[in-house]
Amino acid sequence: MAQTNFSGPLATGDRAPGVTNPNIGLVYLSQTFLVTFDATLVQSNSINLPASSQIVEIYADVLTAYNSATTATLTVGSAAAGTQYVTSVNAKTGGRNSTTHTAAQCTAMANITTNTALFATVTSVGQPTAGQVRVTVQYVQTTSQD
């Protein structure tokens, strides 16, 4: 499959007559990845975002509910089991889970600087034999990385 690569803002749309400034906009991007149960109590997976990106939102779609004994909690951060972006999503309930963010998490999401790795981790209490969460991260690449 062919890929197109570009970096930085795009000039988009028509300009009004006599306006010399371009219509500059930033592209809204997304990446999706899975966290799937295994023979351990902690499952983690990661993606990399462009440096200095702004995370706009994180969605957690529980495709198969975790069937661990008591809890299965999804966190999202800049390290495995980190909570820099999302503190707690119940992975035992199927469907789309809206994530909530504290003020500190919103600040961290505003500019990830050079913390380009983003980890989603499900921690279970009681060994699961089923469970899968699709994590979708929507972000804006705010600067060129040339």
XYZ file of C-alpha atoms in Angstrom:
146
model
C 0.000 0.000 0.000
C 1.317 3.435 -0.914
C 1.778 6.067 1.759
C 1.883 9.827 1.644
C 4.040 11.580 4.200
C 3.955 15.246 5.099
C 4.575 17.274 8.193
C 3.387 20.577 9.575
C 0.347 22.753 8.866
C -1.600 22.728 5.608
C -2.906 25.707 3.653
C -6.557 24.875 2.977
C -9.651 26.426 1.442
C -10.249 29.511 -0.658
C -8.925 32.922 0.308
C -11.053 36.017 0.148
C -9.979 38.517 -2.521
C -7.173 40.743 -1.257
C -6.287 38.455 1.678
C -2.634 37.467 1.577
C -2.508 35.223 4.634
C -3.125 31.547 3.867
C -5.817 29.554 5.616
C -3.551 27.479 7.835
C -4.987 24.462 9.597
C -3.570 21.483 11.410
C -4.497 17.942 10.431
C -6.540 15.851 12.853
C -4.969 12.359 12.927
C -5.666 9.094 14.703
C -3.996 5.810 15.514
C -5.699 2.668 16.761
C -4.276 -0.375 18.534
C -5.463 -3.365 20.581
C -4.842 -4.559 24.120
C -5.712 -8.254 24.383
C -5.789 -10.591 27.394
C -2.982 -13.099 27.813
C -1.657 -15.444 30.509
C -0.623 -12.563 32.782
C -2.579 -10.112 34.928
C -1.190 -7.047 33.100
C -1.410 -6.543 29.333
C 0.112 -3.550 27.604
C 0.505 -2.302 24.051
C 1.892 0.941 22.644
C 2.063 3.301 19.690
C 4.286 6.275 18.900
C 3.008 9.761 18.147
C 4.952 12.587 16.506
C 6.896 14.708 19.015
C 5.100 17.827 20.292
C 1.686 16.491 19.257
C -1.486 17.487 21.064
C -3.692 14.563 22.114
C -7.299 15.597 21.489
C -9.143 12.506 22.744
C -8.676 8.856 23.638
C -11.444 6.307 23.070
C -11.576 2.862 24.657
C -13.817 0.400 22.827
C -14.192 -2.806 24.856
C -14.717 -5.281 22.022
C -14.729 -8.308 24.346
C -15.304 -7.625 28.024
C -12.555 -8.897 30.327
C -13.849 -11.738 32.485
C -11.336 -11.413 35.317
C -12.555 -12.197 38.849
C -13.166 -8.681 40.169
C -11.683 -5.846 38.104
C -9.977 -5.068 34.809
C -8.864 -1.454 34.523
C -7.464 0.294 31.450
C -5.001 3.149 31.930
C -3.203 5.220 29.296
C 0.092 6.984 29.824
C 3.625 7.671 28.642
C 4.835 4.392 30.204
C 3.300 0.957 30.762
C 0.636 1.215 33.507
C 1.016 5.010 33.393
C -1.910 7.335 34.066
C -0.611 10.541 32.470
C -3.581 10.637 30.035
C -6.314 8.278 31.344
C -6.649 7.061 34.936
C -9.324 4.381 34.810
C -11.623 2.726 32.272
C -13.619 -0.376 33.214
C -12.584 -3.106 30.742
C -15.207 -5.482 32.159
C -18.049 -3.574 30.447
C -18.399 -3.891 26.673
C -18.859 -0.976 24.291
C -17.362 2.476 23.917
C -16.139 4.011 27.117
C -15.757 7.777 27.202
C -12.547 8.709 28.894
C -12.407 11.543 31.385
C -9.354 13.647 32.038
C -8.122 15.629 35.022
C -6.673 19.114 34.622
C -3.170 17.637 34.941
C -3.941 15.085 32.217
C -5.309 17.805 29.922
C -2.089 19.744 30.454
C -0.015 16.649 29.625
C -2.140 16.029 26.512
C -1.712 19.616 25.274
C 1.882 18.936 24.226
C 3.494 15.530 24.615
C 6.939 17.101 23.955
C 9.355 14.222 23.299
C 7.293 11.599 25.196
C 6.263 10.030 21.902
C 5.366 6.549 23.194
C 1.785 6.107 24.360
C 0.933 2.960 26.332
C -2.456 1.425 27.081
C -2.455 -1.112 29.902
C -5.178 -3.370 31.284
C -4.543 -4.557 34.836
C -6.757 -7.406 36.041
C -7.537 -8.762 39.466
C -8.075 -12.437 38.747
C -6.777 -14.115 35.588
C -8.967 -13.342 32.559
C -9.658 -15.901 29.838
C -11.202 -13.332 27.499
C -10.874 -9.618 26.861
C -9.913 -7.144 24.164
C -9.920 -3.342 24.095
C -9.398 -1.179 20.996
C -7.769 2.126 21.920
C -8.060 5.016 19.466
C -5.971 8.137 19.995
C -6.940 11.306 18.136
C -4.204 13.911 17.957
C -2.899 16.952 16.109
C 0.699 17.169 14.942
C 1.423 20.753 15.946
C 4.918 21.255 14.534
C 7.032 20.013 11.673
C 9.531 17.319 12.592
C 11.832 17.828 9.576
